Amino acid sequence: MVVDTSIEQFAGSLRGQLIQRGGPDYEEARRVFNGMIDRRPRFIARCTDVADVIACVNFARQEGLVLSVRGGGHNVAGFGTNDDGLVLDLSLMKGIRVDPGKRAVRAQGGCTWGDVDHATHAFGLATPSGVVSTTGVGGISLGGGIGHLTRPFGFTCDNLISADVVTADGEFMVANEKENAHLFWALRGGGGNFGVVTSFEFRLHPVSTVYAGPIFWSLDRAAEAMRLYAAFMAQAPDELNVLFAFTAVPPWEPFPEHLHNQNICGAVVCYVGPLEKAEEVLRPLKEFGPPILDGTGPMPYPLLQTAFDAVAPAGLHQYWKADHVTDLSDDIISAHVKFGPDNPNIFSGSFTYSISGAAHKAGKNETAWSYRDVNFSHIIAAADADPAAMPNHTQWVRDYWEALHPYSAGGAYVNFMGDEGEDRVAASYRDNYARLAQVKRKYDPGNLFRMNQNIKPA
Ligand SMILES: Cc1cc2nc3c(=O)[nH]c(=O)nc-3n(C[C@H](O)[C@H](O)[C@H](O)COP(=O)(O)OP(=O)(O)OC[C@H]3O[C@@H](n4cnc5c(N)ncnc54)[C@H](O)[C@@H]3O)c2cc1C
């Protein structure tokens, strides 16, 4: 039991707010992105600086409390909260500094990708992240980070230059290629297992106006469209990223009314090469079908980065399953064509990310991210505001995933997985798991950081 004097001391040591169960702000503060997660932590500490983070880590360790570290709160498994423990909420730590000379950005652990894109776009620069701007920098970077810039510039974690970390014993350290290099290796894909990252430094690339947007096809062309996608990506230049989806058209502008809520398959493209070459590079996709909608064109990169935000509002009930696949074989395409068209609504779908190009440049043991040899990573996601609709949606996700899983490369992207147990985590790190467990033993032998895709200390 935590005694009142320890709580008072802890609260007094913080610059940020300590929210206790039952107190004002508690109901709003305990929520995470996934409305299905209904946990009631004892304490939520809204940290404002590194000193607050150190105080939280020490308090949780000394009092034997379960500790959740929360950045953007998007983790669908709900690792950003817990029952009866402490949530270390970084969301107020939003400092960002762009260094255009060095082509780098430093962002504190509470930033979202919308915050970072906004800051770097002013300099005509960007770093790879995910496809929804409200997602946290912390969770994405530490798990890997795949999105519209993966093929040109690699995963988010490939662009990490340095991290400030508070480890389980409350020590502050810097991790990069030169300092604490094993920790730095583990942070690039190993998730939140090793400490609280208070600040990240990322490499930036010249990205300003991109040629991007969606191309939709009707479902009766789905098998051919997916085969085209597979063949097209095998020879596409690294400057081009394409994500393939089965989903539904949102019922709002700029989508034409006759397509609203209609299930479709489609591609979302992002080309960072010379704009005058974009149409030619994309011609096979733009001419196939013909598309029922071609929304591609030049746009500021942050516009693309926020384009999915409206179909990913906070608070919906979410259920996801995922896998990596080496190639889009006929069996995989058949499974997509069978289940994709039953997508339940505009908030749901299957999304096949391309993870080739620059993402293949690092070796499979060079960072914690092991699957450098696969070309695609898919996620099947169902979401709804109505919890009563979820059993059916969940069954659709499971059936769809089970049809695809026999063709999986073995594991999945940890940030797309639910809380699926130790074997799944081990399969997702393959032969990097043993080294990760060693690093875990060094920096967190007591497994204080276990609210994550957990790596057990060796
Ligand atoms: C709508 C939506 C779209 C998404 N799209 C993509 C996408 O396109 N590409 C992609 O790669 N992923 C995507 N994701 C998945 C995303 O990578 C994970 O949900 C990730 O966990 C979110 O990070 P967060 O900081 O928002 O989450 P949180 O729930 O705050 O954190 C998740 C976990 O990360 C760890 N963590 C977070 N911050 C820190 C930190 N500073 N220090 C130490 N540990 C930390 C903790 O273990 C925590 O439990 C998406 C998620 C959602 C909900």
Short mmCIF file of C-alpha atoms and ligand atoms in Angstrom, two decimals:
data_model
loop_
_atom_site.label_atom_id
_atom_site.label_comp_id
_atom_site.label_asym_id
_atom_site.label_seq_id
_atom_site.Cartn_x
_atom_site.Cartn_y
_atom_site.Cartn_z
CA MET A 1 0.00 0.00 0.00
CA VAL A 2 1.21 3.48 -0.82
CA VAL A 3 1.07 5.66 2.31
CA ASP A 4 -0.19 9.24 2.23
CA THR A 5 3.17 10.75 3.15
CA SER A 6 4.87 9.09 0.15
CA ILE A 7 2.11 10.37 -2.13
CA GLU A 8 2.48 13.88 -0.73
CA GLN A 9 6.23 13.76 -1.15
CA PHE A 10 5.88 12.48 -4.68
CA ALA A 11 3.29 15.14 -5.61
CA GLY A 12 5.51 17.81 -4.08
CA SER A 13 8.50 16.68 -6.15
CA LEU A 14 6.65 17.20 -9.44
CA ARG A 15 6.35 20.38 -11.50
CA GLY A 16 3.51 18.69 -13.40
CA GLN A 17 0.09 17.69 -12.14
CA LEU A 18 -0.50 14.46 -10.17
CA ILE A 19 -4.02 13.22 -10.85
CA GLN A 20 -5.32 10.62 -8.42
CA ARG A 21 -8.14 8.14 -8.91
CA GLY A 22 -11.43 9.84 -8.10
CA GLY A 23 -9.96 13.35 -8.32
CA PRO A 24 -10.81 16.15 -10.74
CA ASP A 25 -9.67 15.49 -14.35
CA TYR A 26 -9.30 11.77 -13.63
CA GLU A 27 -11.96 10.45 -16.00
CA GLU A 28 -10.59 12.36 -18.96
CA ALA A 29 -6.95 11.71 -18.04
CA ARG A 30 -7.31 7.95 -17.75
CA ARG A 31 -8.60 7.53 -21.31
CA VAL A 32 -6.42 6.30 -24.16
CA PHE A 33 -7.11 6.30 -27.90
CA ASN A 34 -8.76 2.87 -27.94
CA GLY A 35 -12.19 3.25 -26.32
CA MET A 36 -12.24 -0.48 -25.61
CA ILE A 37 -9.54 -0.02 -22.96
CA ASP A 38 -11.25 0.78 -19.66
CA ARG A 39 -8.52 0.76 -17.01
CA ARG A 40 -8.30 2.67 -13.78
CA PRO A 41 -4.76 3.61 -12.77
CA ARG A 42 -4.18 4.83 -9.20
CA PHE A 43 -2.07 7.80 -10.34
CA ILE A 44 -1.55 9.77 -13.55
CA ALA A 45 1.46 12.07 -13.50
CA ARG A 46 1.56 14.72 -16.21
CA CYS A 47 5.28 15.29 -16.43
CA THR A 48 6.67 18.62 -17.53
CA ASP A 49 10.41 17.86 -17.55
CA VAL A 50 13.07 15.19 -17.10
CA ALA A 51 13.10 15.73 -13.33
CA ASP A 52 9.40 14.78 -13.21
CA VAL A 53 10.13 11.67 -15.26
CA ILE A 54 12.91 10.63 -12.86
CA ALA A 55 10.59 11.20 -9.89
CA CYS A 56 7.88 9.00 -11.50
CA VAL A 57 10.25 6.17 -12.31
CA ASN A 58 11.66 6.20 -8.76
CA PHE A 59 8.20 6.38 -7.19
CA ALA A 60 6.85 3.48 -9.25
CA ARG A 61 9.91 1.33 -8.54
CA GLN A 62 10.03 2.10 -4.80
CA GLU A 63 6.30 1.60 -4.29
CA GLY A 64 6.10 -1.51 -6.47
CA LEU A 65 3.54 0.10 -8.79
CA VAL A 66 2.81 -1.06 -12.33
CA LEU A 67 4.18 1.68 -14.58
CA SER A 68 2.76 2.72 -17.96
CA VAL A 69 4.60 5.23 -20.10
CA ARG A 70 2.27 7.23 -22.32
CA GLY A 71 3.23 9.41 -25.26
CA GLY A 72 0.42 9.87 -27.77
CA GLY A 73 -1.76 7.23 -26.07
CA HIS A 74 -2.42 5.46 -29.38
CA ASN A 75 -1.26 2.00 -28.46
CA VAL A 76 -4.23 -0.18 -29.28
CA ALA A 77 -3.29 -2.90 -26.80
CA GLY A 78 -3.73 -0.25 -24.11
CA PHE A 79 -0.17 -0.32 -22.78
CA GLY A 80 -0.45 3.43 -22.17
CA THR A 81 -2.53 2.76 -19.06
CA ASN A 82 -3.06 0.11 -16.37
CA ASP A 83 -5.15 -0.84 -13.35
CA ASP A 84 -4.01 0.45 -9.96
CA GLY A 85 -0.57 1.62 -11.07
CA LEU A 86 1.07 4.84 -12.23
CA VAL A 87 0.71 6.36 -15.69
CA LEU A 88 3.70 8.50 -16.62
CA ASP A 89 2.06 10.86 -19.09
CA LEU A 90 4.52 12.72 -21.33
CA SER A 91 1.89 14.62 -23.33
CA LEU A 92 2.85 18.04 -21.92
CA MET A 93 6.50 17.62 -22.94
CA LYS A 94 6.23 19.08 -26.42
CA GLY A 95 9.49 20.94 -26.95
CA ILE A 96 10.79 20.79 -30.54
CA ARG A 97 13.93 22.26 -32.06
CA VAL A 98 14.80 22.01 -35.73
CA ASP A 99 18.46 22.34 -36.65
CA PRO A 100 18.34 23.02 -40.40
CA GLY A 101 22.14 23.12 -40.71
CA LYS A 102 22.52 19.65 -39.26
CA ARG A 103 19.25 18.50 -40.87
CA ALA A 104 17.99 17.19 -37.56
CA VAL A 105 15.05 17.71 -35.23
CA ARG A 106 14.92 17.16 -31.51
CA ALA A 107 11.44 16.40 -30.14
CA GLN A 108 10.39 15.72 -26.59
CA GLY A 109 8.52 12.53 -25.72
CA GLY A 110 5.07 14.14 -25.62
CA CYS A 111 5.08 15.33 -29.23
CA THR A 112 2.73 13.91 -31.81
CA TRP A 113 3.79 13.53 -35.43
CA GLY A 114 1.53 16.47 -36.27
CA ASP A 115 3.67 18.61 -33.95
CA VAL A 116 6.91 17.43 -35.57
CA ASP A 117 5.69 17.71 -39.18
CA HIS A 118 4.46 21.23 -38.49
CA ALA A 119 7.83 22.29 -37.10
CA THR A 120 10.01 20.68 -39.77
CA HIS A 121 7.82 21.64 -42.75
CA ALA A 122 8.70 25.29 -42.17
CA PHE A 123 12.25 24.31 -43.19
CA GLY A 124 11.17 22.09 -46.12
CA LEU A 125 12.27 19.02 -44.17
CA ALA A 126 10.65 15.86 -42.75
CA THR A 127 11.44 12.53 -41.15
CA PRO A 128 9.53 9.24 -41.63
CA SER A 129 6.64 8.52 -39.26
CA GLY A 130 3.16 6.99 -39.35
CA VAL A 131 0.14 7.96 -41.44
CA VAL A 132 -2.00 9.61 -38.72
CA SER A 133 -0.78 12.91 -37.30
CA THR A 134 -2.22 12.45 -33.80
CA THR A 135 -0.04 9.39 -33.10
CA GLY A 136 2.75 9.87 -30.57
CA VAL A 137 6.40 10.21 -31.52
CA GLY A 138 7.38 7.93 -28.62
CA GLY A 139 5.49 4.74 -29.36
CA ILE A 140 6.03 4.87 -33.13
CA SER A 141 9.77 5.56 -33.01
CA LEU A 142 10.57 2.92 -30.42
CA GLY A 143 8.52 0.22 -32.15
CA GLY A 144 9.85 1.04 -35.65
CA GLY A 145 7.63 3.51 -37.48
CA ILE A 146 6.24 2.84 -40.96
CA GLY A 147 4.45 5.31 -43.18
CA HIS A 148 4.54 7.38 -46.34
CA LEU A 149 8.31 7.95 -46.23
CA THR A 150 9.40 4.38 -45.47
CA ARG A 151 10.61 3.50 -48.94
CA PRO A 152 12.49 6.77 -49.51
CA PHE A 153 14.07 7.11 -46.07
CA GLY A 154 13.51 3.96 -43.98
CA PHE A 155 11.67 3.40 -40.72
CA THR A 156 11.39 6.14 -38.12
CA CYS A 157 13.82 4.22 -35.92
CA ASP A 158 16.37 4.18 -38.78
CA ASN A 159 16.37 7.97 -38.59
CA LEU A 160 16.94 8.17 -34.84
CA ILE A 161 20.26 9.89 -34.16
CA SER A 162 20.18 10.06 -30.39
CA ALA A 163 17.83 9.63 -27.44
CA ASP A 164 17.73 10.96 -23.88
CA VAL A 165 16.64 8.11 -21.65
CA VAL A 166 15.65 7.67 -18.00
CA THR A 167 16.29 4.04 -17.10
CA ALA A 168 14.60 1.89 -14.45
CA ASP A 169 16.96 2.96 -11.67
CA GLY A 170 16.09 6.61 -12.31
CA GLU A 171 19.40 7.33 -14.09
CA PHE A 172 19.51 9.72 -17.04
CA MET A 173 21.61 8.71 -20.02
CA VAL A 174 22.19 9.55 -23.64
CA ALA A 175 22.02 6.73 -26.19
CA ASN A 176 23.47 7.02 -29.68
CA GLU A 177 26.03 5.27 -31.90
CA LYS A 178 28.85 6.35 -29.59
CA GLU A 179 27.30 6.41 -26.10
CA ASN A 180 25.44 3.42 -24.66
CA ALA A 181 25.40 1.88 -28.12
CA HIS A 182 23.69 -1.37 -27.03
CA LEU A 183 20.84 0.63 -25.56
CA PHE A 184 20.65 2.69 -28.76
CA TRP A 185 20.50 -0.51 -30.80
CA ALA A 186 17.61 -1.81 -28.66
CA LEU A 187 15.65 1.45 -28.77
CA ARG A 188 15.40 1.18 -32.56
CA GLY A 189 12.52 -1.28 -32.70
CA GLY A 190 12.58 -2.77 -29.19
CA GLY A 191 9.71 -0.58 -27.95
CA GLY A 192 9.37 0.98 -24.52
CA ASN A 193 11.20 -1.87 -22.76
CA PHE A 194 14.38 -0.06 -21.78
CA GLY A 195 13.46 3.26 -20.22
CA VAL A 196 11.55 6.48 -20.72
CA VAL A 197 12.79 8.43 -23.71
CA THR A 198 12.37 12.06 -22.76
CA SER A 199 13.70 13.41 -26.04
CA PHE A 200 14.42 12.04 -29.53
CA GLU A 201 16.74 13.41 -32.18
CA PHE A 202 15.89 12.46 -35.77
CA ARG A 203 17.60 12.91 -39.12
CA LEU A 204 15.64 15.12 -41.55
CA HIS A 205 15.29 14.92 -45.32
CA PRO A 206 14.30 17.49 -47.92
CA VAL A 207 10.56 16.83 -48.23
CA SER A 208 8.15 19.69 -48.82
CA THR A 209 5.67 19.33 -51.69
CA VAL A 210 5.03 15.67 -52.47
CA TYR A 211 2.96 14.11 -55.24
CA ALA A 212 0.49 12.10 -53.23
CA GLY A 213 -3.05 11.02 -52.52
CA PRO A 214 -5.47 8.13 -52.97
CA ILE A 215 -6.45 6.11 -56.03
CA PHE A 216 -9.60 3.99 -55.59
CA TRP A 217 -10.78 1.00 -57.63
CA SER A 218 -14.05 -0.84 -57.51
CA LEU A 219 -14.00 -4.16 -55.71
CA ASP A 220 -14.65 -6.20 -58.84
CA ARG A 221 -11.10 -5.28 -59.90
CA ALA A 222 -9.59 -6.03 -56.47
CA ALA A 223 -7.57 -9.14 -57.41
CA GLU A 224 -6.08 -7.48 -60.49
CA ALA A 225 -5.41 -4.25 -58.57
CA MET A 226 -3.54 -6.10 -55.86
CA ARG A 227 -1.53 -8.11 -58.38
CA LEU A 228 -0.64 -4.86 -60.11
CA TYR A 229 0.43 -3.39 -56.75
CA ALA A 230 2.69 -6.39 -56.07
CA ALA A 231 4.34 -6.24 -59.51
CA PHE A 232 4.56 -2.45 -59.49
CA MET A 233 6.31 -2.28 -56.12
CA ALA A 234 8.91 -4.82 -57.23
CA GLN A 235 10.32 -2.26 -59.67
CA ALA A 236 9.16 1.08 -58.20
CA PRO A 237 11.84 3.68 -57.40
CA ASP A 238 12.65 4.20 -53.72
CA GLU A 239 11.24 7.74 -53.98
CA LEU A 240 7.78 6.21 -54.21
CA ASN A 241 5.80 4.74 -51.32
CA VAL A 242 2.46 3.02 -51.86
CA LEU A 243 0.10 1.63 -49.26
CA PHE A 244 -2.70 -0.68 -50.41
CA ALA A 245 -6.03 -0.76 -48.59
CA PHE A 246 -9.47 -2.30 -48.49
CA THR A 247 -11.66 0.25 -46.76
CA ALA A 248 -14.70 2.48 -47.32
CA VAL A 249 -14.93 5.99 -48.74
CA PRO A 250 -15.61 8.64 -46.05
CA PRO A 251 -18.95 10.42 -46.48
CA TRP A 252 -17.54 13.94 -46.74
CA GLU A 253 -15.74 16.33 -49.07
CA PRO A 254 -13.63 16.03 -51.16
CA PHE A 255 -14.99 12.56 -51.91
CA PRO A 256 -17.86 12.55 -54.47
CA GLU A 257 -21.24 11.82 -52.93
CA HIS A 258 -21.96 8.77 -55.08
CA LEU A 259 -18.96 7.01 -53.49
CA HIS A 260 -19.76 7.85 -49.86
CA ASN A 261 -19.53 4.83 -47.54
CA GLN A 262 -18.86 2.54 -50.51
CA ASN A 263 -16.35 -0.26 -49.91
CA ILE A 264 -13.40 0.01 -52.28
CA CYS A 265 -9.83 -1.10 -52.66
CA GLY A 266 -7.18 1.47 -53.32
CA ALA A 267 -3.67 2.79 -53.06
CA VAL A 268 -2.32 5.77 -51.17
CA VAL A 269 0.80 7.02 -52.89
CA CYS A 270 3.55 9.38 -51.85
CA TYR A 271 6.27 10.34 -54.33
CA VAL A 272 9.16 12.50 -53.12
CA GLY A 273 11.09 12.60 -56.42
CA PRO A 274 10.94 15.46 -58.96
CA LEU A 275 7.30 16.54 -59.33
CA GLU A 276 7.54 16.64 -63.12
CA LYS A 277 8.29 12.91 -63.14
CA ALA A 278 5.46 11.88 -60.82
CA GLU A 279 2.75 11.26 -63.41
CA GLU A 280 5.03 9.08 -65.46
CA VAL A 281 6.17 7.06 -62.44
CA LEU A 282 2.57 6.56 -61.34
CA ARG A 283 1.10 5.92 -64.78
CA PRO A 284 0.52 2.14 -64.32
CA LEU A 285 -1.57 2.80 -61.20
CA LYS A 286 -3.36 5.86 -62.58
CA GLU A 287 -4.32 4.11 -65.80
CA PHE A 288 -5.41 0.78 -64.36
CA GLY A 289 -9.14 0.21 -64.00
CA PRO A 290 -9.79 3.04 -64.72
CA PRO A 291 -9.86 4.20 -61.10
CA ILE A 292 -13.24 5.21 -59.68
CA LEU A 293 -11.37 8.10 -58.06
CA ASP A 294 -7.90 9.52 -58.59
CA GLY A 295 -7.15 12.05 -55.86
CA THR A 296 -3.41 12.27 -56.48
CA GLY A 297 -1.55 15.50 -57.10
CA PRO A 298 1.06 17.83 -55.62
CA MET A 299 0.40 18.72 -51.99
CA PRO A 300 2.31 19.95 -48.94
CA TYR A 301 3.60 16.93 -47.04
CA PRO A 302 1.69 17.81 -43.80
CA LEU A 303 -1.57 17.72 -45.78
CA LEU A 304 -0.93 14.09 -46.69
CA GLN A 305 0.08 13.40 -43.10
CA THR A 306 -3.27 14.63 -41.78
CA ALA A 307 -5.42 13.13 -44.53
CA PHE A 308 -6.36 10.04 -42.48
CA ASP A 309 -6.95 11.85 -39.18
CA ALA A 310 -10.71 12.17 -39.66
CA VAL A 311 -11.13 8.40 -40.00
CA ALA A 312 -9.10 7.82 -36.84
CA PRO A 313 -10.87 9.78 -34.11
CA ALA A 314 -9.98 9.02 -30.49
CA GLY A 315 -12.41 6.99 -28.42
CA LEU A 316 -13.66 4.42 -30.93
CA HIS A 317 -13.45 0.79 -29.89
CA GLN A 318 -10.55 -0.75 -31.81
CA TYR A 319 -9.47 -4.31 -32.55
CA TRP A 320 -6.40 -5.05 -34.71
CA LYS A 321 -4.33 -7.97 -35.92
CA ALA A 322 -1.20 -7.92 -38.07
CA ASP A 323 1.62 -9.82 -39.77
CA HIS A 324 4.65 -9.30 -41.99
CA VAL A 325 4.62 -11.02 -45.39
CA THR A 326 7.54 -11.49 -47.74
CA ASP A 327 5.57 -11.10 -50.97
CA LEU A 328 1.97 -10.79 -52.12
CA SER A 329 1.49 -14.33 -53.36
CA ASP A 330 -1.67 -15.53 -55.11
CA ASP A 331 -2.84 -17.14 -51.84
CA ILE A 332 -2.42 -13.88 -49.96
CA ILE A 333 -4.23 -11.91 -52.66
CA SER A 334 -7.08 -14.46 -52.66
CA ALA A 335 -7.51 -14.06 -48.90
CA HIS A 336 -7.63 -10.26 -49.24
CA VAL A 337 -10.14 -10.47 -52.05
CA LYS A 338 -12.31 -12.82 -50.00
CA PHE A 339 -12.37 -10.82 -46.75
CA GLY A 340 -11.45 -7.22 -47.71
CA PRO A 341 -14.84 -6.43 -49.31
CA ASP A 342 -16.63 -7.21 -46.01
CA ASN A 343 -14.93 -4.28 -44.32
CA PRO A 344 -17.50 -2.97 -41.80
CA ASN A 345 -17.19 0.84 -42.09
CA ILE A 346 -15.05 3.89 -42.92
CA PHE A 347 -13.04 3.55 -39.68
CA SER A 348 -11.91 0.01 -40.50
CA GLY A 349 -10.02 -1.83 -43.19
CA SER A 350 -6.97 -3.80 -44.12
CA PHE A 351 -3.82 -1.82 -44.82
CA THR A 352 -0.82 -3.33 -46.56
CA TYR A 353 2.24 -1.14 -45.97
CA SER A 354 5.26 -1.35 -48.28
CA ILE A 355 8.37 -1.90 -46.21
CA SER A 356 11.01 -2.10 -48.89
CA GLY A 357 13.33 0.47 -50.48
CA ALA A 358 15.42 2.27 -47.87
CA ALA A 359 13.92 0.08 -45.12
CA HIS A 360 15.95 -2.80 -46.59
CA LYS A 361 19.23 -0.93 -46.40
CA ALA A 362 19.96 -1.77 -42.76
CA GLY A 363 20.87 -5.37 -41.97
CA LYS A 364 18.48 -7.53 -39.95
CA ASN A 365 20.72 -7.35 -36.87
CA GLU A 366 21.73 -3.72 -37.29
CA THR A 367 18.77 -2.47 -35.25
CA ALA A 368 16.24 -4.34 -33.13
CA TRP A 369 13.83 -4.45 -36.13
CA SER A 370 14.51 -7.91 -37.51
CA TYR A 371 12.29 -8.29 -40.58
CA ARG A 372 14.43 -6.44 -43.13
CA ASP A 373 13.76 -9.09 -45.76
CA VAL A 374 9.99 -8.78 -46.05
CA ASN A 375 8.32 -6.42 -48.50
CA PHE A 376 4.96 -5.85 -46.83
CA SER A 377 3.40 -5.55 -43.41
CA HIS A 378 -0.36 -5.73 -43.12
CA ILE A 379 -2.79 -4.76 -40.43
CA ILE A 380 -6.47 -5.59 -40.28
CA ALA A 381 -8.26 -3.08 -38.11
CA ALA A 382 -11.87 -2.74 -37.05
CA ALA A 383 -13.23 0.26 -35.19
CA ASP A 384 -16.65 1.45 -34.11
CA ALA A 385 -18.19 3.93 -31.69
CA ASP A 386 -20.77 1.30 -30.76
CA PRO A 387 -19.34 -1.44 -28.51
CA ALA A 388 -22.28 -3.70 -29.45
CA ALA A 389 -21.00 -3.78 -33.04
CA MET A 390 -17.54 -4.97 -32.01
CA PRO A 391 -18.10 -8.74 -31.61
CA ASN A 392 -18.99 -9.00 -35.32
CA HIS A 393 -16.18 -6.69 -36.38
CA THR A 394 -13.70 -8.58 -34.20
CA GLN A 395 -14.76 -11.85 -35.80
CA TRP A 396 -14.17 -10.33 -39.24
CA VAL A 397 -10.64 -9.27 -38.22
CA ARG A 398 -9.88 -12.72 -36.77
CA ASP A 399 -11.21 -14.64 -39.77
CA TYR A 400 -9.37 -12.36 -42.18
CA TRP A 401 -6.11 -12.63 -40.20
CA GLU A 402 -6.41 -16.39 -39.88
CA ALA A 403 -6.80 -16.73 -43.64
CA LEU A 404 -3.60 -14.72 -44.14
CA HIS A 405 -1.53 -15.96 -41.23
CA PRO A 406 -0.37 -19.25 -42.78
CA TYR A 407 1.54 -17.14 -45.33
CA SER A 408 3.09 -14.82 -42.73
CA ALA A 409 6.86 -14.42 -42.51
CA GLY A 410 6.51 -15.40 -38.84
CA GLY A 411 6.02 -12.26 -36.80
CA ALA A 412 4.35 -8.89 -36.98
CA TYR A 413 5.14 -5.23 -36.46
CA VAL A 414 4.96 -4.87 -32.68
CA ASN A 415 3.08 -1.56 -32.89
CA PHE A 416 0.27 -3.17 -34.87
CA MET A 417 -0.17 -6.09 -32.49
CA GLY A 418 -2.54 -6.48 -29.57
CA ASP A 419 -1.50 -8.00 -26.25
CA GLU A 420 -0.82 -11.41 -27.81
CA GLY A 421 1.70 -12.97 -25.43
CA GLU A 422 5.39 -13.75 -25.19
CA ASP A 423 5.67 -16.11 -28.15
CA ARG A 424 4.28 -13.52 -30.53
CA VAL A 425 6.74 -10.91 -29.23
CA ALA A 426 9.65 -13.36 -29.59
CA ALA A 427 8.53 -14.25 -33.13
CA SER A 428 8.46 -10.56 -34.03
CA TYR A 429 12.11 -10.07 -33.00
CA ARG A 430 13.40 -13.45 -34.26
CA ASP A 431 17.15 -13.75 -33.67
CA ASN A 432 17.35 -10.24 -32.20
CA TYR A 433 15.33 -11.36 -29.18
CA ALA A 434 18.29 -12.85 -27.27
CA ARG A 435 20.30 -9.62 -27.56
CA LEU A 436 17.27 -7.54 -26.61
CA ALA A 437 16.84 -9.71 -23.49
CA GLN A 438 20.50 -9.04 -22.59
CA VAL A 439 20.06 -5.28 -22.99
CA LYS A 440 16.86 -5.53 -20.95
CA ARG A 441 18.75 -7.29 -18.15
CA LYS A 442 21.33 -4.53 -18.10
CA TYR A 443 18.93 -1.56 -18.07
CA ASP A 444 15.76 -2.98 -16.51
CA PRO A 445 16.53 -6.23 -14.64
CA GLY A 446 13.34 -5.96 -12.54
CA ASN A 447 11.15 -5.46 -15.64
CA LEU A 448 9.71 -2.17 -14.38
CA PHE A 449 8.91 -1.32 -18.01
CA ARG A 450 6.61 -4.23 -18.76
CA MET A 451 3.50 -2.45 -20.05
CA ASN A 452 4.62 -2.96 -23.66
CA GLN A 453 5.34 -5.79 -26.11
CA ASN A 454 7.42 -7.15 -23.29
CA ILE A 455 10.94 -8.48 -23.61
CA LYS A 456 11.85 -10.45 -20.49
CA PRO A 457 15.27 -9.74 -18.96
CA ALA A 458 17.73 -12.53 -19.84
C1 LIG B 1 -4.93 5.65 -35.69
C2 LIG B 1 -3.58 5.01 -35.62
C3 LIG B 1 -2.77 4.99 -36.74
C4 LIG B 1 -1.52 4.39 -36.69
N1 LIG B 1 -0.75 4.40 -37.82
C5 LIG B 1 0.50 3.92 -37.75
C6 LIG B 1 1.37 4.02 -38.87
O1 LIG B 1 0.98 4.48 -39.93
N2 LIG B 1 2.62 3.56 -38.73
C7 LIG B 1 3.10 3.03 -37.58
O2 LIG B 1 4.27 2.68 -37.52
N3 LIG B 1 2.29 2.90 -36.51
C8 LIG B 1 1.01 3.32 -36.57
N4 LIG B 1 0.19 3.19 -35.50
C9 LIG B 1 0.61 2.38 -34.39
C10 LIG B 1 1.45 3.15 -33.42
O3 LIG B 1 2.81 3.03 -33.82
C11 LIG B 1 1.32 2.58 -32.02
O4 LIG B 1 -0.02 2.65 -31.63
C12 LIG B 1 2.20 3.33 -31.03
O5 LIG B 1 2.23 2.58 -29.84
C13 LIG B 1 1.65 4.69 -30.74
O6 LIG B 1 2.53 5.46 -30.02
P1 LIG B 1 1.95 6.49 -28.94
O7 LIG B 1 3.11 7.19 -28.33
O8 LIG B 1 0.88 7.30 -29.55
O9 LIG B 1 1.25 5.47 -27.95
P2 LIG B 1 1.29 5.27 -26.37
O10 LIG B 1 0.10 4.41 -26.09
O11 LIG B 1 1.40 6.55 -25.67
O12 LIG B 1 2.60 4.47 -26.15
C14 LIG B 1 2.71 3.14 -26.57
C15 LIG B 1 3.84 2.47 -25.85
O13 LIG B 1 5.06 3.01 -26.34
C16 LIG B 1 5.96 3.16 -25.29
N5 LIG B 1 6.32 4.59 -25.23
C17 LIG B 1 5.66 5.64 -25.79
N6 LIG B 1 6.38 6.75 -25.62
C18 LIG B 1 7.49 6.42 -24.94
C19 LIG B 1 8.63 7.11 -24.49
N7 LIG B 1 8.79 8.41 -24.72
N8 LIG B 1 9.58 6.43 -23.81
C20 LIG B 1 9.46 5.10 -23.59
N9 LIG B 1 8.41 4.38 -24.00
C21 LIG B 1 7.45 5.03 -24.68
C22 LIG B 1 5.32 2.63 -24.05
O14 LIG B 1 5.69 1.28 -23.89
C23 LIG B 1 3.86 2.72 -24.36
O15 LIG B 1 3.10 1.76 -23.70
C24 LIG B 1 -1.06 3.79 -35.51
C25 LIG B 1 -1.88 3.80 -34.38
C26 LIG B 1 -3.13 4.39 -34.43
C27 LIG B 1 -4.01 4.35 -33.23
#
